[in-house]
Amino acid sequence: MPKYVIDAHRLIGPVPFDDLPNDPRDEMGRLGIDRACVTHTLSLYSDPRAGNEALLALGDPRLIPVPVVVPGAGGEPEGPDTVAAWGVRMIRLCPERHRFDLTGPTAVRWLAEIGLPVAIDLDETSPAQLRHLAERLPGLPVLVLNPGYRRLRALAELMTEAPNVLAEIGAVNTQGGVEWLAARFGAERLVFGTGAPVSDDCGPRFLLDHLDLPPEDVERIAAGTLEALL
């Protein structure tokens, strides 16, 4: 079992379509997850500005804030200067949900100015769009959330062509899937994440504890890769 675990993909706040826990900390403690990168549900499902304000007010060192940025949204939420003032370590983009062009001139300019790692759910975009973004901004780390196991070939092709792309392993719940990725790209491009509470967190935690990889690689996936990214 890894000594230290950081969840790269977790939500805090009410989920509008289900009765799920608002606060991740109790479940984190139960599953032995020491810290988590969290995005507020208001930012995803309702009002990015209100969600980001609630997120940045948390003040808990166990929770690493990952606010949502909406490039070119008429000043809401805030632009690159305000994002810089937040002092965060990573931002999240939802191009499908918030209806903007991930590889358009505004988004590319904003991301270049902000200069922070970007987390994007694969369902919010496509491997082709992510590859194009990685080519436009080769120094920008892009963390692909929730890639799933049904799209392993597309994910592998993306990671082959774009060395600045990393992947969350929580949804790669097929036998040997994480080991297959680690053999091709190294544990330093894989991070532990769950997507909880919308997605299950017990399964990814069990997966992490039972990876058929050297202990040092498991430690990288559990926390080391994300710590280096942040």
Coordinates of C-alpha atoms in Angstrom, one line a residue:
M1 CA 0.0 0.0 0.0
P2 CA 1.3 3.5 -0.8
K3 CA 2.5 5.6 2.1
Y4 CA 0.8 8.8 1.0
V5 CA -2.1 9.4 -1.3
I6 CA -3.4 12.4 -3.2
D7 CA -6.7 12.3 -5.1
A8 CA -6.2 14.4 -8.2
H9 CA -9.9 14.6 -9.0
R10 CA -12.6 15.3 -6.4
L11 CA -15.6 17.5 -6.0
I12 CA -16.9 19.5 -3.0
G13 CA -20.4 20.9 -2.7
P14 CA -23.9 19.8 -3.6
V15 CA -24.5 17.7 -6.7
P16 CA -27.8 18.8 -8.3
F17 CA -28.8 15.4 -9.8
D18 CA -28.3 13.1 -6.9
D19 CA -28.2 13.0 -3.1
L20 CA -24.4 12.7 -2.6
P21 CA -22.1 13.9 0.2
N22 CA -21.3 17.6 -0.1
D23 CA -18.0 17.3 1.8
P24 CA -15.3 14.8 0.8
R25 CA -13.2 14.9 3.9
D26 CA -15.0 12.1 5.9
E27 CA -14.7 9.7 2.9
M28 CA -11.1 10.7 2.4
G29 CA -10.3 9.8 5.9
R30 CA -12.1 6.5 5.7
L31 CA -10.2 5.5 2.5
G32 CA -6.7 6.7 3.6
I33 CA -6.6 9.6 1.1
D34 CA -4.4 12.3 2.7
R35 CA -5.1 15.2 0.4
A36 CA -7.3 15.9 -2.7
C37 CA -7.5 18.4 -5.5
V38 CA -11.0 19.6 -5.4
T39 CA -13.3 21.6 -7.7
H40 CA -16.6 23.1 -6.4
T41 CA -19.8 21.7 -7.9
L42 CA -21.2 25.2 -8.3
S43 CA -18.4 25.9 -10.8
L44 CA -19.3 22.8 -12.8
Y45 CA -23.1 22.9 -12.8
S46 CA -24.2 26.4 -12.1
D47 CA -22.1 29.6 -11.5
P48 CA -18.3 29.4 -12.0
R49 CA -17.6 32.6 -10.1
A50 CA -19.7 31.6 -7.1
G51 CA -18.2 28.1 -7.0
N52 CA -14.7 29.4 -7.3
E53 CA -15.3 31.9 -4.4
A54 CA -16.6 29.1 -2.2
L55 CA -13.7 26.9 -3.1
L56 CA -11.0 29.5 -2.4
A57 CA -12.6 30.2 1.0
L58 CA -12.2 26.6 2.3
G59 CA -8.8 27.1 3.8
D60 CA -8.1 23.4 4.6
P61 CA -4.6 22.2 3.7
R62 CA -6.0 18.8 2.9
L63 CA -7.9 20.3 0.0
I64 CA -6.0 21.7 -3.0
P65 CA -8.3 24.1 -4.8
V66 CA -8.7 23.6 -8.6
P67 CA -11.0 26.4 -9.8
V68 CA -12.8 26.4 -13.1
V69 CA -11.7 28.9 -15.7
V70 CA -14.0 29.9 -18.6
P71 CA -11.9 31.6 -21.3
G72 CA -13.5 34.5 -23.1
A73 CA -16.8 34.4 -21.2
G74 CA -17.4 38.1 -21.2
G75 CA -15.4 38.7 -18.0
E76 CA -17.1 36.0 -16.0
P77 CA -15.3 34.3 -14.5
E78 CA -12.2 36.4 -14.1
G79 CA -9.3 36.6 -16.6
P80 CA -5.7 35.6 -16.3
D81 CA -4.7 38.4 -13.9
T82 CA -7.3 37.3 -11.4
V83 CA -6.4 33.6 -11.8
A84 CA -2.8 34.5 -11.0
A85 CA -3.9 36.3 -7.8
W86 CA -5.7 33.2 -6.6
G87 CA -2.4 31.5 -6.0
V88 CA -3.7 28.1 -7.1
R89 CA -1.6 25.3 -8.5
M90 CA -3.9 23.9 -11.2
I91 CA -7.1 25.0 -13.0
R92 CA -9.9 23.0 -14.6
L93 CA -11.5 23.5 -18.0
C94 CA -15.0 22.3 -19.1
P95 CA -15.2 23.3 -22.8
E96 CA -18.3 21.2 -23.5
R97 CA -20.3 22.3 -20.4
H98 CA -19.3 25.9 -20.6
R99 CA -19.4 26.1 -24.4
F100 CA -16.1 27.5 -25.5
D101 CA -13.5 26.4 -28.0
L102 CA -10.6 24.6 -26.2
T103 CA -8.2 25.3 -29.0
G104 CA -9.6 28.7 -30.0
P105 CA -7.4 31.8 -29.9
T106 CA -8.9 33.1 -26.7
A107 CA -8.4 29.8 -24.7
V108 CA -4.9 29.3 -26.0
R109 CA -3.9 32.9 -25.2
W110 CA -5.4 32.6 -21.7
L111 CA -3.7 29.3 -20.9
A112 CA -0.4 30.6 -22.1
E113 CA -0.8 33.7 -19.8
I114 CA -2.0 31.7 -16.8
G115 CA 0.8 29.1 -17.2
L116 CA -0.7 26.6 -14.8
P117 CA -1.4 22.8 -15.3
V118 CA -4.8 22.2 -16.7
A119 CA -7.2 19.4 -15.8
I120 CA -9.9 18.4 -18.4
D121 CA -12.4 15.5 -18.3
L122 CA -12.1 13.6 -21.5
D123 CA -15.8 13.7 -21.9
E124 CA -15.6 17.5 -22.2
T125 CA -13.4 17.3 -25.3
S126 CA -11.7 14.8 -27.6
P127 CA -8.3 13.3 -28.0
A128 CA -7.9 15.3 -31.2
Q129 CA -8.6 18.6 -29.4
L130 CA -6.3 17.7 -26.6
R131 CA -3.5 16.8 -29.1
H132 CA -4.0 20.1 -30.8
L133 CA -3.9 22.0 -27.5
A134 CA -0.7 20.1 -26.5
E135 CA 0.9 21.0 -29.8
R136 CA 0.0 24.7 -29.5
L137 CA 1.3 24.8 -25.9
P138 CA 4.0 22.1 -25.6
G139 CA 5.1 23.4 -22.2
L140 CA 1.6 23.2 -20.7
P141 CA 0.9 20.1 -18.5
V142 CA -2.5 18.7 -19.4
L143 CA -4.1 16.2 -17.0
V144 CA -6.8 14.1 -18.6
L145 CA -9.5 13.2 -16.1
N146 CA -11.7 10.2 -16.3
P147 CA -10.3 8.7 -19.5
G148 CA -12.0 5.3 -18.8
Y149 CA -10.8 1.9 -20.0
R150 CA -12.8 1.8 -23.2
R151 CA -10.7 4.5 -24.8
L152 CA -7.2 3.2 -23.8
R153 CA -6.0 3.1 -27.4
A154 CA -7.1 6.7 -28.1
L155 CA -5.5 7.8 -24.8
A156 CA -2.2 5.9 -25.6
E157 CA -2.1 7.5 -29.1
L158 CA -2.6 10.9 -27.5
M159 CA 0.1 10.4 -24.8
T160 CA 2.5 9.1 -27.5
E161 CA 2.1 12.2 -29.6
A162 CA 1.9 14.7 -26.7
P163 CA 4.5 14.2 -24.0
N164 CA 2.9 17.0 -21.9
V165 CA -0.3 15.0 -21.4
L166 CA -0.8 13.0 -18.2
A167 CA -3.7 10.7 -17.3
E168 CA -5.8 10.0 -14.2
I169 CA -6.0 6.2 -13.5
G170 CA -9.3 6.0 -11.5
A171 CA -11.5 5.0 -14.4
V172 CA -8.9 2.7 -16.0
N173 CA -10.5 -0.2 -14.2
T174 CA -9.7 -3.0 -16.5
Q175 CA -7.3 -5.8 -15.7
G176 CA -3.7 -4.6 -16.4
G177 CA -4.8 -1.3 -17.9
V178 CA -2.8 0.9 -15.6
E179 CA 0.2 -1.4 -15.8
W180 CA -0.1 -1.3 -19.6
L181 CA 0.0 2.5 -19.5
A182 CA 2.9 2.6 -17.0
A183 CA 5.0 0.2 -19.2
R184 CA 4.6 2.6 -22.2
F185 CA 4.7 6.0 -20.6
G186 CA 6.1 5.6 -17.1
A187 CA 4.5 6.1 -13.8
E188 CA 5.5 9.7 -13.9
R189 CA 2.7 10.4 -16.3
L190 CA 0.0 8.7 -14.3
V191 CA -1.9 10.1 -11.3
F192 CA -4.4 8.6 -8.8
G193 CA -7.9 10.2 -8.9
T194 CA -11.4 9.2 -8.3
G195 CA -14.0 11.8 -9.6
A196 CA -15.9 11.2 -6.3
P197 CA -18.6 11.6 -5.2
V198 CA -20.1 11.5 -8.7
S199 CA -17.9 8.5 -9.5
D200 CA -16.9 5.7 -7.1
D201 CA -13.9 6.2 -5.0
C202 CA -13.6 2.8 -3.3
G203 CA -12.8 1.0 -6.6
P204 CA -9.9 3.4 -7.6
R205 CA -8.5 3.1 -4.1
F206 CA -8.6 -0.7 -4.2
L207 CA -7.0 -0.5 -7.7
L208 CA -4.2 1.6 -6.3
D209 CA -3.4 -0.8 -3.5
H210 CA -3.3 -3.8 -5.9
L211 CA -1.3 -2.5 -8.9
D212 CA 1.2 -5.0 -10.2
L213 CA 4.0 -2.4 -10.3
P214 CA 7.2 -1.8 -8.4
P215 CA 6.6 0.0 -5.1
E216 CA 8.3 3.2 -6.3
D217 CA 6.0 3.4 -9.3
V218 CA 2.9 2.9 -7.1
E219 CA 4.2 5.8 -4.8
R220 CA 4.6 8.0 -7.9
I221 CA 1.1 7.3 -9.1
A222 CA -0.3 7.7 -5.5
A223 CA 1.2 11.1 -5.0
G224 CA 4.6 11.7 -6.5
T225 CA 3.6 12.5 -10.0
L226 CA 0.9 15.0 -8.9
E227 CA 3.2 16.6 -6.4
A228 CA 5.8 17.2 -9.1
L229 CA 3.1 18.5 -11.4
L230 CA 1.8 21.0 -8.8

